Short mmCIF file of C-alpha atoms in Angstrom, two decimals:
data_model
loop_
_atom_site.label_atom_id
_atom_site.label_comp_id
_atom_site.label_asym_id
_atom_site.label_seq_id
_atom_site.Cartn_x
_atom_site.Cartn_y
_atom_site.Cartn_z
CA MET A 11 0.00 0.00 0.00
CA ASN A 12 1.49 3.33 -1.00
CA ALA A 13 1.67 6.00 1.66
CA PRO A 14 -0.45 8.99 0.74
CA ARG A 15 1.38 11.90 -0.73
CA ARG A 16 1.31 14.93 1.54
CA TRP A 17 -1.12 17.54 0.27
CA PRO A 18 -0.48 21.02 1.63
CA LEU A 19 -3.09 22.13 4.14
CA ALA A 20 -3.45 25.37 2.19
CA MET A 21 -5.10 23.35 -0.58
CA LEU A 22 -7.68 22.01 1.84
CA ARG A 23 -8.78 25.25 3.49
CA LEU A 24 -11.93 25.88 1.52
CA HIS A 25 -13.70 23.10 -0.35
CA LEU A 26 -16.47 23.97 -2.72
CA VAL A 27 -18.76 20.94 -2.89
CA THR A 28 -20.90 21.26 -5.99
CA ASP A 29 -24.67 21.03 -6.14
CA ALA A 30 -25.95 21.48 -9.68
CA ALA A 31 -29.45 22.42 -8.55
CA LEU A 32 -28.18 25.13 -6.20
CA CYS A 33 -25.86 26.51 -8.88
CA GLY A 34 -28.98 27.05 -10.95
CA PRO A 35 -28.99 28.45 -14.47
CA ARG A 36 -25.50 29.91 -14.00
CA GLY A 37 -24.25 26.34 -14.24
CA VAL A 38 -21.72 24.45 -12.15
CA GLU A 39 -18.70 25.54 -14.18
CA ALA A 40 -19.44 29.26 -13.84
CA VAL A 41 -19.97 28.99 -10.10
CA VAL A 42 -16.77 26.97 -9.70
CA ALA A 43 -14.76 29.46 -11.73
CA ASP A 44 -16.13 32.33 -9.71
CA ALA A 45 -15.63 30.68 -6.32
CA VAL A 46 -12.06 29.67 -7.16
CA ARG A 47 -11.30 33.21 -8.23
CA GLY A 48 -12.43 34.27 -4.78
CA GLY A 49 -10.32 31.68 -2.99
CA ALA A 50 -11.95 28.25 -2.98
CA SER A 51 -8.83 26.06 -2.73
CA CYS A 52 -10.34 22.71 -3.65
CA VAL A 53 -13.40 21.58 -5.59
CA GLN A 54 -15.38 18.45 -4.89
CA LEU A 55 -17.69 17.43 -7.72
CA ARG A 56 -20.76 15.78 -6.22
CA GLU A 57 -23.38 14.41 -8.60
CA LYS A 58 -25.98 11.96 -7.40
CA HIS A 59 -28.26 11.90 -10.42
CA LEU A 60 -26.10 12.14 -13.55
CA ASP A 61 -25.41 9.07 -15.65
CA THR A 62 -21.76 8.00 -15.72
CA ARG A 63 -21.09 9.45 -19.16
CA SER A 64 -22.34 12.93 -18.24
CA PHE A 65 -20.56 12.72 -14.88
CA VAL A 66 -17.24 12.01 -16.64
CA GLU A 67 -17.86 14.88 -19.05
CA ARG A 68 -18.54 17.32 -16.26
CA ALA A 69 -15.50 16.16 -14.30
CA ARG A 70 -13.34 16.59 -17.39
CA ALA A 71 -14.66 20.10 -17.97
CA LEU A 72 -13.94 21.08 -14.36
CA LYS A 73 -10.48 19.51 -14.50
CA ALA A 74 -9.66 21.58 -17.61
CA LEU A 75 -10.83 24.68 -15.77
CA LEU A 76 -8.96 23.97 -12.52
CA GLU A 77 -5.70 22.44 -13.75
CA PRO A 78 -4.16 25.74 -14.91
CA LEU A 79 -5.13 27.31 -11.59
CA GLY A 80 -3.45 24.62 -9.50
CA VAL A 81 -6.72 23.88 -7.72
CA PRO A 82 -7.32 20.17 -7.10
CA LEU A 83 -10.51 18.48 -8.31
CA ILE A 84 -11.98 15.74 -6.13
CA VAL A 85 -14.82 13.50 -7.28
CA ASN A 86 -17.42 12.42 -4.75
CA ASP A 87 -17.73 8.66 -4.36
CA ARG A 88 -16.82 7.57 -7.90
CA VAL A 89 -13.25 6.40 -8.39
CA ASP A 90 -14.05 5.41 -11.98
CA VAL A 91 -15.13 8.94 -12.85
CA ALA A 92 -12.06 10.38 -11.12
CA LEU A 93 -9.75 8.05 -13.03
CA ALA A 94 -11.43 8.63 -16.39
CA ALA A 95 -11.36 12.42 -16.01
CA GLY A 96 -7.86 12.59 -14.53
CA ALA A 97 -9.16 14.20 -11.34
CA ASP A 98 -6.77 14.75 -8.44
CA GLY A 99 -8.70 12.80 -5.91
CA VAL A 100 -11.82 11.25 -4.57
CA HIS A 101 -13.98 11.73 -1.51
CA VAL A 102 -15.58 8.59 -0.12
CA GLY A 103 -18.19 7.96 2.52
CA GLN A 104 -18.49 5.09 4.92
CA SER A 105 -20.57 3.06 2.45
CA ASP A 106 -18.55 4.00 -0.64
CA MET A 107 -15.50 2.13 -1.86
CA PRO A 108 -13.23 1.03 1.02
CA LEU A 109 -10.39 3.51 1.55
CA GLU A 110 -7.71 0.90 0.96
CA ASP A 111 -9.18 0.02 -2.44
CA ALA A 112 -9.48 3.66 -3.45
CA ARG A 113 -5.85 4.25 -2.44
CA ARG A 114 -4.68 1.20 -4.37
CA LEU A 115 -6.45 2.46 -7.50
CA MET A 116 -5.27 6.06 -7.01
CA PRO A 117 -1.90 5.84 -5.25
CA HIS A 118 -1.04 9.54 -5.42
CA ALA A 119 -4.51 11.03 -5.19
CA LEU A 120 -5.99 13.37 -2.63
CA ILE A 121 -8.39 11.08 -0.78
CA GLY A 122 -10.88 12.19 1.83
CA LEU A 123 -13.20 10.15 4.02
CA SER A 124 -16.47 11.22 5.62
CA VAL A 125 -16.71 10.64 9.38
CA GLU A 126 -19.65 11.36 11.63
CA ASN A 127 -18.60 10.08 15.06
CA ALA A 128 -15.73 9.16 17.33
CA GLU A 129 -15.72 5.53 16.30
CA GLN A 130 -15.24 6.44 12.64
CA VAL A 131 -12.48 8.92 13.51
CA ARG A 132 -10.63 6.26 15.48
CA ALA A 133 -11.10 3.72 12.68
CA ALA A 134 -9.56 6.21 10.23
CA HIS A 135 -6.22 6.11 12.02
CA GLY A 136 -3.82 4.10 9.97
CA LEU A 137 -5.92 4.39 6.83
CA PRO A 138 -4.17 5.92 3.81
CA VAL A 139 -6.35 9.01 3.92
CA ASP A 140 -5.41 12.68 3.38
CA TYR A 141 -8.21 14.33 5.31
CA LEU A 142 -11.41 13.58 7.18
CA GLY A 143 -14.63 15.33 6.23
CA VAL A 144 -16.45 15.81 9.55
CA SER A 145 -20.20 16.09 9.15
CA PRO A 146 -22.66 17.47 9.76
CA VAL A 147 -21.46 20.27 12.01
CA PHE A 148 -24.85 21.96 11.74
CA ALA A 149 -28.14 20.77 10.32
CA THR A 150 -28.22 21.28 6.57
CA PRO A 151 -30.86 21.03 3.89
CA SER A 152 -28.20 20.13 1.25
CA LYS A 153 -27.96 16.50 2.28
CA GLN A 154 -30.80 14.40 3.67
CA ASP A 155 -29.14 11.19 4.77
CA THR A 156 -26.95 12.59 7.50
CA ALA A 157 -26.42 11.82 11.17
CA PRO A 158 -27.62 14.34 13.81
CA ALA A 159 -25.65 17.59 13.85
CA LEU A 160 -22.41 17.46 15.87
CA GLY A 161 -22.45 21.08 16.91
CA LEU A 162 -19.31 22.96 17.86
CA ASP A 163 -18.82 20.84 20.98
CA GLY A 164 -19.06 17.66 18.94
CA LEU A 165 -16.48 19.01 16.51
CA ARG A 166 -14.14 19.89 19.39
CA ALA A 167 -14.50 16.38 20.77
CA LEU A 168 -13.53 14.80 17.44
CA ARG A 169 -10.66 17.25 17.05
CA ALA A 170 -9.23 15.96 20.30
CA LEU A 171 -9.10 12.44 18.87
CA THR A 172 -6.95 12.92 15.79
CA ASP A 173 -4.12 14.81 14.12
CA LEU A 174 -5.50 14.12 10.64
CA PRO A 175 -6.68 17.24 8.81
CA LEU A 176 -10.34 17.82 9.69
CA ILE A 177 -12.52 19.53 7.12
CA ALA A 178 -15.84 20.54 8.60
CA ILE A 179 -19.04 20.36 6.53
CA GLY A 180 -22.74 20.83 7.11
CA GLY A 181 -24.59 24.12 7.40
CA ILE A 182 -21.45 26.24 7.44
CA ASP A 183 -21.94 29.83 6.32
CA LEU A 184 -20.39 33.27 6.70
CA ASP A 185 -22.00 33.71 10.12
CA ASN A 186 -20.66 30.58 11.78
CA ALA A 187 -17.42 29.88 9.85
CA ALA A 188 -15.19 31.62 12.41
CA GLN A 189 -16.62 29.55 15.26
CA VAL A 190 -16.14 26.33 13.28
CA MET A 191 -12.46 27.11 12.69
CA ALA A 192 -12.10 28.09 16.34
CA ALA A 193 -13.55 24.71 17.31
CA GLY A 194 -10.61 23.01 15.66
CA ALA A 195 -11.36 22.55 11.97
CA ASP A 196 -8.41 22.74 9.58
CA GLY A 197 -10.67 23.78 6.76
CA LEU A 198 -14.27 24.22 5.68
CA ALA A 199 -16.35 22.50 3.03
CA VAL A 200 -19.46 24.29 1.89
CA VAL A 201 -22.24 23.61 -0.58
CA ARG A 202 -24.93 26.24 -0.14
CA ALA A 203 -22.66 29.07 1.07
CA LEU A 204 -20.96 29.09 -2.35
CA CYS A 205 -23.31 27.35 -4.82
CA ALA A 206 -26.29 29.46 -3.76
CA ALA A 207 -24.33 32.68 -3.17
CA PRO A 208 -25.36 35.67 -5.30
CA ASN A 209 -21.63 36.36 -5.64
CA PRO A 210 -19.59 33.17 -5.12
CA ALA A 211 -16.24 34.96 -5.50
CA GLU A 212 -17.06 37.40 -2.74
CA ALA A 213 -18.43 34.65 -0.50
CA ALA A 214 -15.27 32.60 -1.01
CA ARG A 215 -13.09 35.62 -0.24
CA THR A 216 -14.91 36.15 3.05
CA LEU A 217 -14.74 32.47 3.99
CA ARG A 218 -11.00 32.43 3.30
CA GLN A 219 -10.51 35.19 5.83
CA PHE A 220 -11.93 32.87 8.47
CA THR A 221 -9.96 29.81 7.33
CA ASP A 222 -6.64 31.63 7.02
CA SER A 223 -6.77 33.69 10.20
CA PRO A 224 -8.57 31.44 12.60
CA ALA A 225 -9.37 32.78 16.02
CA PRO A 226 -7.14 31.23 18.71
CA ARG A 227 -8.55 27.92 19.94
CA MET B 13 -4.96 2.78 -26.94
CA ASN B 14 -4.33 -0.92 -26.36
CA ALA B 15 -5.99 -3.33 -28.72
CA PRO B 16 -8.45 -5.55 -26.91
CA ARG B 17 -7.23 -9.02 -26.06
CA ARG B 18 -9.11 -11.68 -27.97
CA TRP B 19 -11.57 -13.45 -25.72
CA PRO B 20 -12.61 -16.86 -27.01
CA LEU B 21 -16.17 -16.96 -28.27
CA ALA B 22 -16.76 -20.05 -26.14
CA MET B 23 -16.53 -17.80 -23.08
CA LEU B 24 -19.28 -15.56 -24.40
CA ARG B 25 -21.88 -18.19 -25.31
CA LEU B 26 -24.07 -17.94 -22.25
CA HIS B 27 -24.03 -14.86 -20.02
CA LEU B 28 -25.81 -15.00 -16.74
CA VAL B 29 -26.79 -11.42 -15.89
CA THR B 30 -27.57 -11.26 -12.19
CA ASP B 31 -30.73 -9.89 -10.62
CA ALA B 32 -30.63 -10.15 -6.85
CA ALA B 33 -34.42 -9.87 -6.50
CA LEU B 34 -35.04 -12.69 -8.99
CA CYS B 35 -32.42 -14.89 -7.32
CA GLY B 36 -34.52 -14.57 -4.19
CA PRO B 37 -33.65 -16.14 -0.85
CA ARG B 38 -31.25 -18.57 -2.54
CA GLY B 39 -28.95 -15.59 -3.00
CA VAL B 40 -26.93 -14.44 -6.00
CA GLU B 41 -23.88 -16.54 -5.21
CA ALA B 42 -25.81 -19.81 -5.00
CA VAL B 43 -27.60 -19.15 -8.30
CA VAL B 44 -24.34 -18.20 -10.01
CA ALA B 45 -22.59 -21.31 -8.73
CA ASP B 46 -25.47 -23.48 -9.91
CA ALA B 47 -25.79 -21.84 -13.33
CA VAL B 48 -22.06 -22.05 -13.97
CA ARG B 49 -22.09 -25.73 -13.06
CA GLY B 50 -24.73 -26.15 -15.75
CA GLY B 51 -22.76 -24.24 -18.38
CA ALA B 52 -23.10 -20.47 -17.97
CA SER B 53 -19.81 -19.36 -19.51
CA CYS B 54 -19.71 -15.77 -18.29
CA VAL B 55 -21.30 -13.87 -15.40
CA GLN B 56 -22.30 -10.23 -15.48
CA LEU B 57 -22.93 -8.76 -12.05
CA ARG B 58 -25.66 -6.15 -12.36
CA GLU B 59 -26.60 -4.18 -9.25
CA LYS B 60 -28.54 -0.96 -9.52
CA HIS B 61 -29.37 -0.39 -5.86
CA LEU B 62 -26.37 -1.48 -3.78
CA ASP B 63 -24.02 1.09 -2.33
CA THR B 64 -20.48 0.96 -3.70
CA ARG B 65 -19.04 -0.84 -0.69
CA SER B 66 -21.56 -3.69 -0.84
CA PHE B 67 -21.23 -3.84 -4.63
CA VAL B 68 -17.45 -4.32 -4.32
CA GLU B 69 -17.97 -6.99 -1.67
CA ARG B 70 -20.39 -8.93 -3.86
CA ALA B 71 -18.11 -8.63 -6.89
CA ARG B 72 -15.19 -9.91 -4.84
CA ALA B 73 -17.22 -12.87 -3.58
CA LEU B 74 -18.27 -13.79 -7.13
CA LYS B 75 -14.72 -13.40 -8.40
CA ALA B 76 -13.48 -15.80 -5.72
CA LEU B 77 -16.15 -18.26 -6.80
CA LEU B 78 -15.54 -17.97 -10.55
CA GLU B 79 -11.77 -17.60 -10.75
CA PRO B 80 -10.99 -21.28 -10.07
CA LEU B 81 -13.58 -22.27 -12.67
CA GLY B 82 -12.09 -20.10 -15.40
CA VAL B 83 -15.38 -18.26 -15.86
CA PRO B 84 -15.00 -14.52 -16.41
CA LEU B 85 -16.78 -12.01 -14.18
CA ILE B 86 -18.03 -8.82 -15.80
CA VAL B 87 -19.38 -5.89 -13.80
CA ASN B 88 -22.26 -3.88 -15.20
CA ASP B 89 -21.50 -0.19 -15.70
CA ARG B 90 -19.04 0.32 -12.82
CA VAL B 91 -15.38 0.30 -13.81
CA ASP B 92 -14.40 1.26 -10.24
CA VAL B 93 -16.11 -1.81 -8.83
CA ALA B 94 -14.55 -4.02 -11.50
CA LEU B 95 -11.07 -2.65 -10.75
CA ALA B 96 -11.45 -2.90 -6.99
CA ALA B 97 -12.71 -6.49 -7.14
CA GLY B 98 -10.28 -7.65 -9.83
CA ALA B 99 -13.13 -8.56 -12.17
CA ASP B 100 -12.32 -9.64 -15.72
CA GLY B 101 -14.34 -7.01 -17.44
CA VAL B 102 -17.09 -4.51 -17.59
CA HIS B 103 -20.29 -4.08 -19.57
CA VAL B 104 -21.21 -0.52 -20.42
CA GLY B 105 -24.30 1.05 -21.91
CA GLN B 106 -24.57 4.04 -24.19
CA SER B 107 -24.83 6.44 -21.23
CA ASP B 108 -22.19 4.71 -19.10
CA MET B 109 -18.48 5.45 -19.26
CA PRO B 110 -17.26 5.97 -22.83
CA LEU B 111 -15.74 2.79 -24.25
CA GLU B 112 -12.37 4.39 -24.90
CA ASP B 113 -12.09 5.45 -21.25
CA ALA B 114 -13.11 2.04 -19.98
CA ARG B 115 -10.50 0.42 -22.25
CA ARG B 116 -7.81 2.83 -21.10
CA LEU B 117 -8.56 1.99 -17.45
CA MET B 118 -8.85 -1.76 -18.15
CA PRO B 119 -6.51 -2.48 -21.05
CA HIS B 120 -6.84 -6.28 -21.02
CA ALA B 121 -10.41 -6.58 -19.81
CA LEU B 122 -13.40 -8.19 -21.46
CA ILE B 123 -15.47 -5.15 -22.40
CA GLY B 124 -18.98 -5.27 -23.80
CA LEU B 125 -21.19 -2.48 -25.05
CA SER B 126 -25.00 -2.38 -25.23
CA VAL B 127 -26.46 -1.50 -28.62
CA GLU B 128 -30.10 -1.10 -29.55
CA ASN B 129 -30.08 0.00 -33.17
CA ALA B 130 -28.16 0.14 -36.43
CA GLU B 131 -26.63 3.51 -35.71
CA GLN B 132 -25.11 2.26 -32.47
CA VAL B 133 -23.81 -0.91 -34.15
CA ARG B 134 -22.11 1.17 -36.85
CA ALA B 135 -20.66 3.54 -34.24
CA ALA B 136 -19.18 0.54 -32.41
CA HIS B 137 -16.91 -0.29 -35.34
CA GLY B 138 -13.41 0.73 -34.50
CA LEU B 139 -14.14 0.90 -30.78
CA PRO B 140 -11.94 -1.30 -28.57
CA VAL B 141 -14.86 -3.54 -27.66
CA ASP B 142 -14.98 -7.32 -27.28
CA TYR B 143 -18.67 -7.90 -27.89
CA LEU B 144 -21.93 -6.08 -28.44
CA GLY B 145 -24.91 -6.79 -26.24
CA VAL B 146 -27.92 -6.47 -28.56
CA SER B 147 -31.11 -5.58 -26.75
CA PRO B 148 -33.90 -6.08 -26.29
CA VAL B 149 -34.59 -8.95 -28.65
CA PHE B 150 -37.96 -9.53 -27.01
CA ALA B 151 -39.94 -7.48 -24.51
CA THR B 152 -38.72 -8.16 -20.98
CA PRO B 153 -39.93 -7.30 -17.52
CA SER B 154 -36.34 -7.44 -16.15
CA LYS B 155 -35.37 -4.01 -17.40
CA GLN B 156 -37.71 -1.06 -17.75
CA ASP B 157 -35.69 1.57 -19.59
CA THR B 158 -35.27 -0.30 -22.86
CA ALA B 159 -35.93 0.51 -26.49
CA PRO B 160 -38.77 -1.31 -28.33
CA ALA B 161 -38.10 -5.00 -28.92
CA LEU B 162 -36.01 -5.74 -32.03
CA GLY B 163 -37.59 -9.10 -32.74
CA LEU B 164 -35.79 -11.79 -34.71
CA ASP B 165 -35.88 -9.74 -37.90
CA GLY B 166 -34.32 -6.78 -36.13
CA LEU B 167 -31.57 -9.02 -34.77
CA ARG B 168 -30.91 -10.40 -38.28
CA ALA B 169 -30.64 -6.87 -39.63
CA LEU B 170 -28.05 -5.88 -37.01
CA ARG B 171 -26.17 -9.14 -37.60
CA ALA B 172 -25.75 -8.14 -41.23
CA LEU B 173 -23.99 -4.94 -40.17
CA THR B 174 -21.10 -6.28 -38.12
CA ASP B 175 -18.60 -9.04 -37.55
CA LEU B 176 -18.27 -8.19 -33.85
CA PRO B 177 -19.56 -10.89 -31.52
CA LEU B 178 -23.27 -10.26 -30.90
CA ILE B 179 -24.72 -11.37 -27.59
CA ALA B 180 -28.51 -11.20 -27.63
CA ILE B 181 -30.43 -10.18 -24.52
CA GLY B 182 -34.02 -9.41 -23.63
CA GLY B 183 -36.77 -11.92 -22.97
CA ILE B 184 -34.72 -14.93 -24.07
CA ASP B 185 -35.83 -18.26 -22.64
CA LEU B 186 -35.70 -21.96 -23.36
CA ASP B 187 -38.52 -21.67 -25.87
CA ASN B 188 -37.02 -19.01 -28.12
CA ALA B 189 -33.26 -19.48 -27.63
CA ALA B 190 -32.83 -21.65 -30.72
CA GLN B 191 -34.51 -19.05 -32.92
CA VAL B 192 -32.32 -16.29 -31.48
CA MET B 193 -29.16 -18.22 -32.29
CA ALA B 194 -30.54 -19.01 -35.74
CA ALA B 195 -31.11 -15.29 -36.30
CA GLY B 196 -27.38 -14.71 -35.99
CA ALA B 197 -26.50 -14.27 -32.33
CA ASP B 198 -23.09 -15.53 -31.24
CA GLY B 199 -24.31 -15.99 -27.71
CA LEU B 200 -27.16 -15.37 -25.31
CA ALA B 201 -27.43 -13.28 -22.18
CA VAL B 202 -30.25 -14.06 -19.82
CA VAL B 203 -31.53 -12.72 -16.54
CA ARG B 204 -34.86 -14.34 -15.76
CA ALA B 205 -34.24 -17.66 -17.55
CA LEU B 206 -31.46 -18.42 -15.06
CA CYS B 207 -32.02 -16.20 -11.99
CA ALA B 208 -35.66 -17.23 -11.70
CA ALA B 209 -35.19 -20.83 -12.81
CA PRO B 210 -36.20 -23.50 -10.28
CA ASN B 211 -33.04 -25.34 -11.34
CA PRO B 212 -30.47 -22.91 -12.77
CA ALA B 213 -27.98 -25.66 -13.61
CA GLU B 214 -30.50 -27.54 -15.68
CA ALA B 215 -31.69 -24.36 -17.40
CA ALA B 216 -28.08 -23.44 -18.25
CA ARG B 217 -27.44 -26.92 -19.60
CA THR B 218 -30.43 -26.65 -21.92
CA LEU B 219 -29.50 -23.15 -23.08
CA ARG B 220 -25.97 -24.31 -23.85
CA GLN B 221 -27.37 -26.93 -26.22
CA PHE B 222 -28.88 -24.10 -28.26
CA THR B 223 -25.77 -21.90 -28.14
CA ASP B 224 -23.35 -24.67 -29.01
CA SER B 225 -25.31 -26.35 -31.75
CA PRO B 226 -27.10 -23.50 -33.44
CA ALA B 227 -29.48 -24.32 -36.22
CA PRO B 228 -28.08 -23.37 -39.62
CA ARG B 229 -28.76 -19.71 -40.44
#
C-alpha cells in the first residue's frame, strides 16, 4: 500500500462541494470558476443523479478549468469517474469504496473520508487518507441522509481524537465559519454558502478570511 | 490505446446477468454457482441499488467463486467496482463510461457495449470492444428503460452490419433461444431464464445446447 502523498493544508482550506441544482442556471462551471477566483482552494464534484457518461464529461470540464489554476478536483464517491477524467482525488463515505481500495487504484490522489462520530475517527487512524470530512457540524438542507448535527462541541471532541486534517461540513456559512475554525477545523467545506451565493467569489473571499486567520482555539 | 485481447467466443456463449431480487432467498452466489455448473460461460454482475461498498464486496465474492472455474466475471457499468474487485471485465451502456475510457482503465479486460439500433452498431466499429450486447430482442420485464423490442428480424438486420460478436439479450428463454441463435447471435445473455429458474444448472445446460449447436442460419 502506497503511503499517501502529503497535500499542503493550504489546498484544503476551503472546499467547494458542488450542487448542480443550487448553482442554478448559472451552471456548475461558472460557479466553480467564480468561487475559485475568490479563494476556494479545492473543488469536490458531487453528482448523485447524472449518468456516468455525463458525470465524466462534467469532471473533465472542471479539471480543464482547474488544472491551470493549480486547484485540485476531487470527485465524490466515484473512483471510476475520477480516473477517467484525470481528477486529483476522490472523496468517499463510509458506504462507498473502502479507503484501501481507493488508495490502491489512485496511489497519489488526494483522498478524503467522511466521518460522523468518534468511532469512525478512530477507525480512520492508519488508513491511507489525506483528510477527514467531519459532518454534519450543523443541520443542513443540502444532504438528507446525515447523522444528527455534531455542533461545535461535537467538533471539538472529534478534534481531540486525531491529528488528521479535519474539514468541517454541514450548514457552514459566513456567520458561523469563524466559530467552526475556532472549534478546531483545519478547513471548511461548503455547498450552499458558495453554490447558492449571489456572488460566489465574494463569499469565497470572506470564507478564506476565516480559514486563514482562525481565532485562537 | 491498447488493442483488446481476444476473448474466445466459447466464453461468451451464455451470459448469466444477475438480478438479486429474482435470485430470491437462494442468494446471487448460489444461483451463479449453480448456473455455472450447468454451463453459464460468463457472469455479469448487475446491481442498480447497492451502495459501492456492498457492490465491491459482492463482486469480490463472485470473483473468488468464478476464478478457479475459469469463468470470467463482468461488472455492469461500474469500472471502479470491476477494478477494486479484480473482475475480468465490464459491460457498459450508451450512457455509461465511454468505451475508450473504460478500455484505457482496463486495457486487457473483457469489455462489452449495449447496442439497440443500427446507428449504435455502426458507431461501435473501431471501438476497442470485445462484444456487443444487442437488446432487447424480445420485450422483458427485467429491465424497464429499454428501447422497443427488435424481434428476430431486427436481430438479423443488425447481424448483417457487423462481424463483432453479438450477444442477444431481452426476454430470451428456453422456448425461443434456438430461434435467437438461428437469427445470428453468437451468444445469449439471460436474466430471468437463469435467476428465476427453479433449477439454474438444468436451465443453463439446456441453453448451452442451443448456443453450441445452433441451427443453420
